[in-house]
CSV table of C-alpha atoms and ligand atoms in Angstrom, one decimal:
chain,number,residue,atom,x,y,z
A,534,MET,CA,-31.6,23.5,-43.7
A,535,PHE,CA,-34.1,26.3,-43.0
A,536,GLN,CA,-36.5,27.3,-45.8
A,537,LYS,CA,-37.0,30.9,-44.6
A,538,VAL,CA,-34.9,33.1,-42.4
A,539,LEU,CA,-35.7,36.6,-41.1
A,540,VAL,CA,-32.8,39.0,-40.9
A,541,ALA,CA,-33.1,41.3,-37.9
A,542,ASN,CA,-30.8,44.0,-39.0
A,543,ARG,CA,-30.1,46.7,-41.6
A,544,GLY,CA,-27.2,48.1,-43.6
A,545,GLU,CA,-24.3,46.1,-45.1
A,546,ILE,CA,-24.6,43.2,-42.7
A,547,ALA,CA,-28.3,42.6,-43.6
A,548,VAL,CA,-27.3,42.6,-47.3
A,549,ARG,CA,-24.4,40.2,-46.6
A,550,ILE,CA,-26.7,37.8,-44.8
A,551,ILE,CA,-29.4,37.9,-47.4
A,552,ARG,CA,-26.9,37.1,-50.1
A,553,SER,CA,-25.5,34.1,-48.2
A,554,CYS,CA,-29.1,32.8,-47.6
A,555,ARG,CA,-29.9,33.0,-51.3
A,556,GLU,CA,-26.8,31.1,-52.2
A,557,LEU,CA,-28.0,28.3,-49.9
A,558,GLY,CA,-31.5,28.4,-51.4
A,559,ILE,CA,-33.1,30.0,-48.3
A,560,GLU,CA,-35.9,32.5,-48.6
A,561,THR,CA,-35.3,35.8,-46.8
A,562,VAL,CA,-37.5,38.2,-44.9
A,563,ALA,CA,-36.1,41.7,-44.3
A,564,VAL,CA,-37.3,44.0,-41.5
A,565,TYR,CA,-37.1,47.8,-41.8
A,566,SER,CA,-38.0,51.0,-40.2
A,567,THR,CA,-40.1,53.7,-41.9
A,568,VAL,CA,-37.0,55.6,-43.1
A,569,ASP,CA,-35.5,52.4,-44.6
A,570,GLU,CA,-38.2,51.6,-47.1
A,571,ASP,CA,-35.8,52.0,-49.9
A,572,ALA,CA,-32.8,50.4,-48.3
A,573,LEU,CA,-30.9,47.7,-50.3
A,574,HIS,CA,-31.7,44.9,-47.8
A,575,VAL,CA,-35.4,45.6,-48.3
A,576,HIS,CA,-35.1,45.4,-52.1
A,577,LEU,CA,-32.9,42.2,-52.0
A,578,ALA,CA,-35.0,40.1,-49.6
A,579,ASP,CA,-37.9,38.0,-50.9
A,580,GLU,CA,-40.3,39.6,-48.4
A,581,ALA,CA,-40.0,42.7,-46.2
A,582,VAL,CA,-41.9,43.8,-43.1
A,583,CYS,CA,-42.0,47.3,-41.6
A,584,VAL,CA,-41.4,47.0,-37.9
A,585,GLY,CA,-41.6,50.6,-36.7
A,586,GLU,CA,-40.5,54.2,-36.8
A,587,ALA,CA,-36.9,55.4,-37.4
A,588,PRO,CA,-35.5,55.3,-33.8
A,589,ALA,CA,-33.9,51.9,-33.3
A,590,LYS,CA,-35.9,51.4,-30.1
A,591,ALA,CA,-39.1,51.6,-32.1
A,592,SER,CA,-38.0,49.2,-34.9
A,593,TYR,CA,-34.7,47.3,-35.1
A,594,LEU,CA,-34.7,46.9,-31.3
A,595,HIS,CA,-38.4,46.2,-31.0
A,596,MET,CA,-38.4,42.6,-30.0
A,597,GLU,CA,-42.2,41.9,-30.2
A,598,ASN,CA,-42.5,43.5,-33.6
A,599,ILE,CA,-39.6,41.5,-35.0
A,600,ILE,CA,-40.9,38.2,-33.5
A,601,SER,CA,-44.4,38.9,-34.9
A,602,ALA,CA,-42.9,39.6,-38.3
A,603,ALA,CA,-41.1,36.2,-38.2
A,604,ILE,CA,-44.3,34.4,-37.1
A,605,ASN,CA,-46.5,36.1,-39.7
A,606,THR,CA,-44.1,35.3,-42.5
A,607,GLY,CA,-43.4,31.8,-41.4
A,608,ALA,CA,-39.7,32.3,-40.9
A,609,GLU,CA,-38.1,29.4,-38.9
A,610,ALA,CA,-35.0,31.3,-37.9
A,611,ILE,CA,-33.7,34.8,-37.1
A,612,HIS,CA,-30.2,36.0,-38.0
A,613,PRO,CA,-29.5,39.0,-35.7
A,614,GLY,CA,-26.3,40.3,-37.5
A,615,PHE,CA,-24.2,42.6,-35.2
A,616,GLY,CA,-25.2,45.5,-32.9
A,617,PHE,CA,-29.0,45.8,-32.3
A,618,LEU,CA,-30.4,42.6,-30.8
A,619,SER,CA,-27.4,40.4,-31.6
A,620,GLU,CA,-26.2,40.2,-28.0
A,621,ASN,CA,-29.5,40.5,-26.3
A,622,ALA,CA,-30.1,37.4,-24.2
A,623,LYS,CA,-33.7,38.3,-23.7
A,624,PHE,CA,-34.3,38.3,-27.4
A,625,ALA,CA,-32.6,35.0,-27.9
A,626,GLU,CA,-34.8,33.6,-25.2
A,627,LEU,CA,-37.9,35.0,-26.8
A,628,CYS,CA,-36.9,33.3,-30.1
A,629,GLU,CA,-36.4,30.0,-28.2
A,630,SER,CA,-39.8,30.2,-26.5
A,631,CYS,CA,-41.5,30.9,-29.9
A,632,ASN,CA,-39.7,28.0,-31.5
A,633,ILE,CA,-37.8,30.2,-33.8
A,634,ALA,CA,-34.1,29.3,-34.2
A,635,PHE,CA,-31.9,32.2,-33.1
A,636,ILE,CA,-28.8,32.1,-35.3
A,637,GLY,CA,-26.2,32.4,-32.6
A,638,PRO,CA,-25.4,30.7,-29.2
A,639,SER,CA,-28.0,29.9,-26.5
A,640,SER,CA,-29.5,32.8,-24.5
A,641,GLN,CA,-27.6,31.4,-21.5
A,642,VAL,CA,-24.3,31.8,-23.2
A,643,ILE,CA,-25.2,35.2,-24.5
A,644,SER,CA,-26.0,36.3,-21.0
A,645,ASP,CA,-22.9,34.7,-19.4
A,646,MET,CA,-20.6,36.3,-22.0
A,647,GLY,CA,-22.6,39.6,-22.4
A,648,ASP,CA,-21.8,40.5,-18.8
A,649,LYS,CA,-18.1,41.2,-19.5
A,650,ALA,CA,-17.2,41.2,-15.8
A,651,LYS,CA,-18.9,37.8,-15.2
A,652,ALA,CA,-17.3,36.5,-18.4
A,653,LYS,CA,-13.8,37.2,-17.1
A,654,THR,CA,-14.5,35.3,-13.9
A,655,LEU,CA,-15.8,32.4,-16.0
A,656,MET,CA,-12.7,32.5,-18.2
A,657,ARG,CA,-10.3,32.7,-15.3
A,658,SER,CA,-11.8,29.5,-13.8
A,659,ALA,CA,-11.5,27.9,-17.2
A,660,GLY,CA,-7.8,28.6,-17.2
A,661,VAL,CA,-7.7,31.4,-19.7
A,662,SER,CA,-5.4,34.3,-18.8
A,663,ILE,CA,-7.4,37.5,-18.3
A,664,VAL,CA,-6.4,41.2,-17.8
A,665,PRO,CA,-5.9,41.7,-14.0
A,666,GLY,CA,-8.7,43.6,-12.3
A,667,SER,CA,-11.8,43.4,-10.2
A,668,VAL,CA,-13.7,40.2,-9.6
A,669,GLY,CA,-17.0,41.3,-11.1
A,670,GLU,CA,-18.7,44.7,-10.8
A,671,ILE,CA,-17.5,47.3,-8.3
A,672,THR,CA,-18.9,50.0,-6.1
A,673,LEU,CA,-17.1,53.3,-5.7
A,674,GLU,CA,-15.6,52.2,-2.4
A,675,GLU,CA,-14.5,48.8,-3.7
A,676,GLY,CA,-12.9,50.6,-6.7
A,677,LEU,CA,-11.0,53.0,-4.5
A,678,ALA,CA,-9.7,50.2,-2.3
A,679,LEU,CA,-8.7,48.1,-5.3
A,680,ILE,CA,-6.6,50.8,-7.0
A,681,LYS,CA,-4.5,51.1,-3.8
A,682,GLU,CA,-3.9,47.4,-4.1
A,683,MET,CA,-3.3,47.0,-7.9
A,684,GLY,CA,-1.9,50.4,-8.6
A,685,LEU,CA,-2.6,52.9,-11.4
A,686,PRO,CA,-3.4,53.4,-14.3
A,687,VAL,CA,-6.6,51.5,-14.5
A,688,LEU,CA,-9.5,51.3,-16.9
A,689,ILE,CA,-13.1,51.5,-15.7
A,690,LYS,CA,-15.3,49.5,-18.1
A,691,ALA,CA,-19.0,48.9,-18.6
A,692,SER,CA,-20.1,45.3,-17.9
A,693,ALA,CA,-22.6,45.6,-20.7
A,694,GLY,CA,-20.2,47.5,-23.0
A,695,GLY,CA,-19.7,47.3,-26.7
A,696,GLY,CA,-18.6,49.4,-29.6
A,697,GLY,CA,-15.8,51.0,-27.5
A,698,ARG,CA,-18.2,52.9,-25.3
A,699,GLY,CA,-18.4,53.2,-21.5
A,700,MET,CA,-14.7,53.1,-20.9
A,701,ARG,CA,-12.7,55.6,-18.7
A,702,ILE,CA,-8.9,55.7,-18.0
A,703,VAL,CA,-7.8,56.7,-14.5
A,704,ARG,CA,-4.2,57.7,-14.0
A,705,HIS,CA,-4.6,59.7,-10.7
A,706,GLU,CA,-6.4,58.6,-7.6
A,707,SER,CA,-8.0,62.0,-7.3
A,708,LYS,CA,-9.8,61.5,-10.6
A,709,PHE,CA,-11.2,58.1,-9.8
A,710,LYS,CA,-14.6,59.2,-8.4
A,711,THR,CA,-15.4,61.6,-11.3
A,712,GLN,CA,-14.4,59.0,-13.9
A,713,TYR,CA,-16.3,56.2,-12.1
A,714,PHE,CA,-19.6,58.2,-12.2
A,715,ALA,CA,-18.9,59.3,-15.8
A,716,ALA,CA,-18.4,55.7,-16.9
A,717,LYS,CA,-21.6,54.6,-15.1
A,718,GLN,CA,-23.6,57.4,-16.7
A,719,GLU,CA,-22.4,56.6,-20.2
A,720,ALA,CA,-23.1,52.9,-19.7
A,721,ALA,CA,-26.6,53.6,-18.4
A,722,ALA,CA,-27.3,55.8,-21.4
A,723,ALA,CA,-25.8,53.4,-24.0
A,724,PHE,CA,-26.7,50.0,-22.6
A,725,SER,CA,-29.5,50.7,-20.1
A,726,SER,CA,-27.3,49.1,-17.4
A,727,ASP,CA,-24.8,51.0,-15.3
A,728,GLY,CA,-22.6,48.2,-13.9
A,729,VAL,CA,-18.9,48.8,-14.2
A,730,TYR,CA,-15.7,46.8,-13.5
A,731,LEU,CA,-12.1,47.6,-13.2
A,732,GLU,CA,-9.1,46.5,-15.3
A,733,LYS,CA,-5.5,47.2,-15.3
A,734,LEU,CA,-4.7,49.6,-18.2
A,735,VAL,CA,-2.4,47.7,-20.5
A,736,GLU,CA,-0.4,50.5,-22.2
A,737,ASN,CA,-0.2,50.4,-26.0
A,738,PRO,CA,-1.4,46.8,-26.5
A,739,ARG,CA,-2.3,45.1,-29.8
A,740,HIS,CA,-5.8,43.8,-30.2
A,741,ILE,CA,-5.8,40.3,-31.5
A,742,GLU,CA,-8.9,38.1,-31.8
A,743,VAL,CA,-9.6,34.6,-32.7
A,744,GLN,CA,-12.5,33.5,-34.9
A,745,ILE,CA,-14.3,30.4,-33.6
A,746,LEU,CA,-16.9,28.1,-35.2
A,747,ALA,CA,-18.7,25.6,-33.0
A,748,ASP,CA,-21.4,23.1,-33.9
A,749,LYS,CA,-24.1,21.4,-31.8
A,750,TYR,CA,-21.9,18.3,-31.5
A,751,ASP,CA,-19.0,19.6,-29.5
A,752,THR,CA,-16.7,20.3,-32.5
A,753,VAL,CA,-15.0,23.7,-31.9
A,754,LEU,CA,-12.6,25.0,-34.6
A,755,HIS,CA,-10.7,28.2,-35.1
A,756,LEU,CA,-10.3,30.2,-38.3
A,757,PHE,CA,-7.1,31.8,-37.1
A,758,GLU,CA,-6.8,35.4,-35.8
A,759,ARG,CA,-7.3,39.0,-36.9
A,760,ASP,CA,-5.2,42.0,-35.9
A,761,CYS,CA,-7.6,44.9,-35.1
A,762,SER,CA,-5.1,47.3,-33.5
A,763,VAL,CA,-5.9,50.3,-35.7
A,764,GLN,CA,-8.6,51.8,-33.5
A,765,ARG,CA,-10.1,55.2,-32.8
A,766,ARG,CA,-11.6,55.6,-29.4
A,767,ASN,CA,-11.4,51.9,-28.8
A,768,GLN,CA,-13.4,51.3,-32.0
A,769,LYS,CA,-11.8,49.3,-34.8
A,770,VAL,CA,-11.0,51.1,-38.1
A,771,ILE,CA,-8.8,48.6,-40.0
A,772,GLU,CA,-8.6,44.9,-39.5
A,773,GLU,CA,-6.3,42.3,-41.1
A,774,ALA,CA,-5.4,38.6,-41.1
A,775,PRO,CA,-3.0,37.1,-40.3
A,776,SER,CA,-1.3,39.1,-37.6
A,777,ASN,CA,2.4,39.2,-37.3
A,778,ILE,CA,2.4,37.9,-33.8
A,779,ASP,CA,5.0,35.2,-33.0
A,780,VAL,CA,3.7,31.8,-34.2
A,781,SER,CA,4.0,30.0,-30.9
A,782,LEU,CA,2.0,32.8,-29.2
A,783,ARG,CA,-0.6,32.6,-31.9
A,784,ASN,CA,-1.0,28.9,-31.4
A,785,GLN,CA,-1.4,29.5,-27.6
A,786,MET,CA,-4.1,32.0,-28.4
A,787,TYR,CA,-6.0,29.5,-30.7
A,788,GLU,CA,-5.9,27.0,-27.9
A,789,ALA,CA,-7.1,29.5,-25.3
A,790,ALA,CA,-9.9,30.6,-27.6
A,791,ILE,CA,-11.0,27.0,-28.1
A,792,LYS,CA,-10.8,26.3,-24.4
A,793,ALA,CA,-12.9,29.4,-23.8
A,794,ALA,CA,-15.6,28.3,-26.2
A,795,LYS,CA,-15.6,24.8,-24.8
A,796,ALA,CA,-15.9,26.0,-21.2
A,797,VAL,CA,-19.3,27.6,-22.0
A,798,LYS,CA,-20.4,25.0,-24.4
A,799,TYR,CA,-20.4,27.6,-27.1
A,800,GLU,CA,-22.4,27.1,-30.3
A,801,ASN,CA,-22.2,29.0,-33.6
A,802,ALA,CA,-19.7,31.6,-34.7
A,803,GLY,CA,-18.0,33.7,-32.1
A,804,THR,CA,-14.9,35.8,-31.4
A,805,VAL,CA,-12.5,35.6,-28.5
A,806,GLU,CA,-10.8,39.0,-28.1
A,807,PHE,CA,-7.4,39.4,-26.5
A,808,ILE,CA,-5.0,42.2,-25.9
A,809,VAL,CA,-1.4,41.4,-26.5
A,810,THR,CA,1.8,42.9,-25.1
A,811,ASP,CA,5.3,41.8,-24.4
A,812,ASN,CA,4.7,38.3,-25.6
A,813,ALA,CA,1.7,37.7,-23.3
A,814,PHE,CA,-2.0,37.8,-24.1
A,815,TYR,CA,-5.0,38.5,-22.0
A,816,PHE,CA,-8.7,37.7,-22.6
A,817,ILE,CA,-10.8,40.9,-22.7
A,818,GLU,CA,-14.2,39.6,-23.9
A,819,MET,CA,-16.1,37.2,-26.1
A,820,ASN,CA,-18.4,38.5,-28.8
A,821,THR,CA,-21.2,36.0,-29.2
A,822,ARG,CA,-22.2,37.1,-32.8
A,823,ILE,CA,-20.8,37.7,-36.3
A,824,GLN,CA,-18.2,40.3,-36.2
A,825,VAL,CA,-17.9,43.4,-38.5
A,826,GLU,CA,-14.5,42.2,-39.6
A,827,HIS,CA,-15.4,38.6,-40.4
A,828,PRO,CA,-14.6,39.1,-44.1
A,829,VAL,CA,-10.8,39.1,-43.6
A,830,SER,CA,-11.0,35.6,-42.1
A,831,GLU,CA,-13.2,34.5,-45.0
A,832,MET,CA,-10.7,35.8,-47.5
A,833,ILE,CA,-7.7,33.9,-46.0
A,834,THR,CA,-9.6,30.7,-45.3
A,835,ASN,CA,-12.1,30.7,-48.2
A,836,ILE,CA,-14.9,29.8,-45.8
A,837,ASP,CA,-18.2,31.7,-45.8
A,838,ILE,CA,-18.8,32.3,-42.1
A,839,ILE,CA,-22.4,33.4,-42.5
A,840,GLN,CA,-23.2,30.2,-44.4
A,841,GLU,CA,-21.5,28.2,-41.6
A,842,GLN,CA,-23.7,30.0,-39.1
A,843,LEU,CA,-26.8,29.1,-40.9
A,844,LYS,CA,-25.7,25.4,-41.3
A,845,ILE,CA,-24.8,25.2,-37.6
A,846,ALA,CA,-28.0,26.7,-36.4
A,847,SER,CA,-30.0,24.3,-38.6
A,848,GLY,CA,-28.3,21.4,-36.9
A,849,MET,CA,-25.7,20.4,-39.5
A,850,ARG,CA,-22.2,19.3,-38.5
A,851,LEU,CA,-19.1,21.2,-39.3
A,852,LEU,CA,-17.6,19.4,-42.2
A,853,PHE,CA,-14.0,20.6,-41.6
A,854,THR,CA,-11.2,19.3,-39.5
A,855,GLN,CA,-8.8,21.8,-38.0
A,856,GLU,CA,-6.0,20.6,-40.2
A,857,SER,CA,-8.1,21.1,-43.4
A,858,ILE,CA,-8.5,24.8,-42.7
A,859,LYS,CA,-5.7,26.7,-44.3
A,860,SER,CA,-4.7,30.3,-44.1
A,861,GLN,CA,-3.6,31.7,-47.5
A,862,GLY,CA,-2.2,35.1,-48.3
A,863,HIS,CA,-3.1,38.3,-46.5
A,864,ALA,CA,-6.4,40.2,-46.2
A,865,ILE,CA,-7.1,43.8,-45.0
A,866,GLU,CA,-10.5,45.4,-44.3
A,867,VAL,CA,-11.1,49.2,-43.9
A,868,ARG,CA,-14.4,50.4,-42.5
A,869,ILE,CA,-15.9,53.1,-44.8
A,870,ASN,CA,-17.9,55.5,-42.6
A,871,ALA,CA,-20.0,58.5,-43.6
A,872,GLU,CA,-18.1,60.9,-41.4
A,873,ASN,CA,-15.7,63.8,-41.7
A,874,PRO,CA,-12.3,63.2,-40.3
A,875,VAL,CA,-11.3,66.9,-40.4
A,876,LYS,CA,-14.4,67.8,-38.4
A,877,ASN,CA,-13.6,65.4,-35.6
A,878,PHE,CA,-15.2,62.5,-37.5
A,879,MET,CA,-18.6,64.1,-37.3
A,880,PRO,CA,-21.2,61.9,-39.0
A,881,SER,CA,-22.1,63.2,-42.5
A,882,PRO,CA,-25.1,61.5,-43.9
A,883,GLY,CA,-26.6,62.5,-47.3
A,884,THR,CA,-27.6,61.2,-50.7
A,885,VAL,CA,-25.1,59.3,-52.8
A,886,THR,CA,-25.3,61.1,-56.2
A,887,PHE,CA,-22.6,59.0,-57.9
A,888,LEU,CA,-21.1,55.6,-57.0
A,889,HIS,CA,-18.2,53.8,-58.5
A,890,VAL,CA,-16.9,50.6,-56.9
A,891,PRO,CA,-13.5,49.2,-57.6
A,892,GLN,CA,-13.3,45.7,-59.0
A,893,GLY,CA,-10.7,43.1,-59.8
A,894,PRO,CA,-9.2,39.9,-58.3
A,895,GLY,CA,-9.1,40.0,-54.5
A,896,ILE,CA,-11.3,43.1,-54.1
A,897,ARG,CA,-14.6,43.0,-52.2
A,898,PHE,CA,-16.9,45.8,-51.2
A,899,ASP,CA,-19.6,44.8,-48.6
A,900,SER,CA,-21.9,47.7,-48.6
A,901,MET,CA,-25.6,48.8,-48.8
A,902,LEU,CA,-24.8,51.8,-51.0
A,903,TYR,CA,-26.3,52.4,-54.4
A,904,GLN,CA,-26.6,55.5,-56.6
A,905,ASP,CA,-29.3,57.9,-55.2
A,906,TYR,CA,-29.4,56.0,-51.9
A,907,THR,CA,-29.8,58.4,-48.9
A,908,VAL,CA,-27.7,57.5,-45.9
A,909,SER,CA,-29.9,58.0,-42.8
A,910,PRO,CA,-28.7,60.0,-39.8
A,911,HIS,CA,-30.6,57.6,-37.5
A,912,TYR,CA,-28.1,54.8,-37.5
A,913,ASP,CA,-24.4,53.9,-37.4
A,914,SER,CA,-22.2,55.8,-39.8
A,915,MET,CA,-20.6,52.7,-41.3
A,916,VAL,CA,-21.7,52.5,-45.0
A,917,GLY,CA,-19.4,49.8,-46.2
A,918,LYS,CA,-16.3,47.7,-45.8
A,919,LEU,CA,-13.6,47.6,-48.5
A,920,ILE,CA,-11.7,44.3,-48.3
A,921,VAL,CA,-8.7,43.1,-50.2
A,922,HIS,CA,-6.8,39.8,-50.4
A,923,ALA,CA,-3.4,39.3,-51.9
A,924,SER,CA,-0.4,37.0,-51.7
A,925,ASP,CA,1.3,38.9,-48.9
A,926,ARG,CA,0.8,42.0,-46.8
A,927,ALA,CA,2.8,44.4,-49.0
A,928,HIS,CA,0.7,43.5,-52.0
A,929,ALA,CA,-2.5,43.7,-49.9
A,930,ILE,CA,-1.6,47.2,-48.8
A,931,SER,CA,-0.9,48.3,-52.4
A,932,LYS,CA,-4.1,46.7,-53.6
A,933,MET,CA,-6.0,48.5,-50.8
A,934,LYS,CA,-4.5,51.9,-51.8
A,935,SER,CA,-5.4,51.4,-55.4
A,936,ALA,CA,-8.9,50.3,-54.6
A,937,LEU,CA,-9.4,53.3,-52.2
A,938,GLU,CA,-8.2,55.6,-55.0
A,939,GLU,CA,-10.8,54.2,-57.3
A,940,LEU,CA,-13.8,54.1,-54.9
A,941,ILE,CA,-16.1,57.1,-55.5
A,942,THR,CA,-19.1,57.9,-53.2
A,943,GLU,CA,-20.1,61.4,-54.4
A,944,GLY,CA,-22.6,63.2,-52.2
A,945,ILE,CA,-21.4,62.0,-48.9
A,946,THR,CA,-18.2,62.7,-47.0
A,947,THR,CA,-16.4,59.6,-45.9
A,948,ASN,CA,-13.2,58.6,-44.1
A,949,GLN,CA,-11.9,57.1,-47.3
A,950,TRP,CA,-8.8,59.3,-47.7
A,951,PHE,CA,-8.1,59.0,-43.9
A,952,VAL,CA,-7.7,55.2,-44.2
A,953,TRP,CA,-5.6,55.8,-47.4
A,954,MET,CA,-3.3,58.0,-45.3
A,955,ILE,CA,-3.0,55.1,-42.8
A,956,MET,CA,-2.1,52.7,-45.6
A,957,ASN,CA,0.8,55.1,-46.5
A,958,HIS,CA,2.0,55.6,-43.0
A,959,GLN,CA,5.5,54.1,-42.3
A,960,ALA,CA,4.5,52.5,-39.0
A,961,TYR,CA,1.5,50.8,-40.6
A,962,VAL,CA,3.5,49.6,-43.6
A,963,GLU,CA,6.1,48.1,-41.2
A,964,GLY,CA,3.3,46.3,-39.3
A,965,SER,CA,4.2,47.6,-36.0
A,966,VAL,CA,1.2,49.5,-34.9
A,967,ASP,CA,-0.7,49.2,-31.5
A,968,THR,CA,-4.0,50.6,-30.4
A,969,SER,CA,-2.5,54.0,-29.7
A,970,PHE,CA,-1.4,54.5,-33.4
A,971,ILE,CA,-4.2,56.8,-34.6
A,972,VAL,CA,-4.3,59.0,-31.5
A,973,LYS,CA,-0.5,59.4,-31.6
A,974,ASN,CA,-0.4,60.2,-35.3
A,975,ILE,CA,-3.7,62.0,-35.8
A,976,LYS,CA,-2.1,65.3,-36.9
A,977,LYS,CA,-0.1,63.7,-39.6
A,978,LEU,CA,-2.9,61.4,-40.7
A,979,ILE,CA,-5.3,64.3,-41.0
A,980,ARG,CA,-3.0,66.6,-43.0
A,981,TYR,CA,-4.4,66.0,-46.4
A,982,GLU,CA,-4.8,68.5,-49.2
A,983,ASN,CA,-7.5,67.7,-51.7
B,1245,ADP,P1,-16.9,44.3,-33.8
B,1245,ADP,O1,-16.6,43.9,-32.4
B,1245,ADP,O2,-17.6,43.4,-34.6
B,1245,ADP,O3,-15.7,45.0,-34.4
B,1245,ADP,P2,-18.1,46.8,-33.0
B,1245,ADP,O4,-17.6,46.8,-31.6
B,1245,ADP,O5,-17.5,47.7,-34.0
B,1245,ADP,O6,-18.0,45.4,-33.6
B,1245,ADP,O7,-19.7,46.9,-33.1
B,1245,ADP,C1,-20.4,46.6,-34.2
B,1245,ADP,C2,-21.6,47.4,-34.3
B,1245,ADP,O8,-22.5,47.0,-33.2
B,1245,ADP,C3,-21.4,48.9,-34.1
B,1245,ADP,O9,-22.4,49.5,-34.9
B,1245,ADP,C4,-21.6,49.1,-32.7
B,1245,ADP,O10,-22.0,50.5,-32.4
B,1245,ADP,C5,-22.6,48.1,-32.3
B,1245,ADP,N1,-22.5,47.6,-31.0
B,1245,ADP,C6,-21.5,46.8,-30.5
B,1245,ADP,N2,-21.8,46.4,-29.3
B,1245,ADP,C7,-23.0,46.9,-28.9
B,1245,ADP,C8,-23.8,46.8,-27.8
B,1245,ADP,N3,-23.5,46.2,-26.7
B,1245,ADP,N4,-25.0,47.5,-27.8
B,1245,ADP,C9,-25.3,48.2,-28.9
B,1245,ADP,N5,-24.6,48.3,-30.0
B,1245,ADP,C10,-23.4,47.6,-30.0
B,1246,ADP,P1,-15.9,46.6,-26.5
B,1246,ADP,O1,-16.9,45.7,-25.8
B,1246,ADP,O2,-16.4,48.0,-26.5
B,1246,ADP,O3,-15.5,46.0,-27.8
B,1246,ADP,P2,-13.4,45.7,-25.3
B,1246,ADP,O4,-13.3,45.2,-23.9
B,1246,ADP,O5,-13.4,44.6,-26.4
B,1246,ADP,O6,-14.7,46.6,-25.5
B,1246,ADP,O7,-12.2,46.7,-25.6
B,1246,ADP,C1,-12.2,47.5,-26.8
B,1246,ADP,C2,-10.8,48.1,-26.9
B,1246,ADP,O8,-10.5,48.9,-25.8
B,1246,ADP,C3,-9.7,47.1,-27.0
B,1246,ADP,O9,-9.5,46.6,-28.3
B,1246,ADP,C4,-8.5,47.8,-26.6
B,1246,ADP,O10,-8.0,48.7,-27.6
B,1246,ADP,C5,-9.1,48.7,-25.5
B,1246,ADP,N1,-8.9,48.1,-24.2
B,1246,ADP,C6,-9.9,47.3,-23.6
B,1246,ADP,N2,-9.4,46.9,-22.4
B,1246,ADP,C7,-8.2,47.4,-22.2
B,1246,ADP,C8,-7.2,47.3,-21.2
B,1246,ADP,N3,-7.4,46.7,-20.0
B,1246,ADP,N4,-6.0,48.0,-21.4
B,1246,ADP,C9,-5.8,48.7,-22.5
B,1246,ADP,N5,-6.7,48.8,-23.5
B,1246,ADP,C10,-7.9,48.1,-23.4
B,1247,MG,MG1,-14.5,44.2,-28.1
């Protein structure tokens, strides 16, 4: 096992990784930007290195500074968390060339899967069903020809996309050109790469994803699935496990996910994402990193996925068999964001003047918040994840409602009551929501009197 690991991230995920390292007796090095000097991950780590100014490009995305920090502190491995450099093949390659273990798959796999258009082609040849669409990236002319062939509506997607950005729906041929350039522009700004591809728009699907663990010795296991259909602007808001998809379809999805991982000789933790409709599922992408919603899988399987990532990267074998991994009860996670739902979810950073966190059996709060902590406007608005685990879904929902009622984060505005409204919505309670749920019900969900 490693003796010292550098965590190349911030916020709740950096805190989460540092805690897992400590439990395994691994020393930790935090990196931080000048505005994060007082962040929880900096206080919790054994050592901390300032890697630059507040803008992510100058610090958390600054590869050379982060690699130097690892070399100077003698860290043998880097955990990239999610976002930032986690899916950057160049960074993984840089780690490899400096003899630092990158906690994730090889740079080759990251680059194969990171190009979402290329990944689909790879998956199709591996026999995994994919959403119909273009083979690889398209030019405007190719796109126009293709929509005549495959029909409308379609979705234009960024090859380098992530976080729900760089996607445009086209329902009328006359709008294709404008949307094509809009998608390209957004992709260039968000991902410094403007390649786009085309996919058939699947109306009102559910988002179901399979968690994978793979070691260096060709063992690939799944930790069941998560339903992440409650989304806003293609970004997940609530995730849960298990899903209520038909058991035989679920088994087919596990098999497809394992096949996908084996096809690229995948190593470490990963997620294979599908959209599901009318008893069919289609691969959309593979995320080659730890996922925001990994805690719900941890709760139902009782496996610490971050610890498994560390063990795998250090060369240890997975000690489970597929049969030994059991799913128990039901887990739900809500993302707590510093944002104001009634002001179109505008980010609302500020100082937490009072914090009270709910406690009790089956309640977990993964967060970087503490009293007097100032949430910075420079980064993602997610300030925590509230996760509950109970014997069944109905109990998990009532536990979540009760926990949300108890959570107090005075000083910042959050979406806490908004997710509480979802927990109380009949369609959610019935377990029948698809990805259009929030947009269709926004008026009702936002009607809240304090
Ligand atoms: P998950 O797939 O784990 O649910 P999200 O899509 O919500 O994760 O993304 C997790 C975090 O990483 C968010 O802060 C998001 O903005 C960021 N992110 C995801 N993909 C990318 C990317 N390709 N480039 C930059 N940031 C990304
Ligand atoms: P990202 O890399 O931003 O996570 P994904 O390709 O995983 O992008 O898609 C994010 C979400 O967008 C999906 O969960 C789904 O809600 C929606 N989506 C993606 N592709 C399609 C599609 N072809 N049809 C309908 N919805 C889609
Ligand atoms: Mg995705």
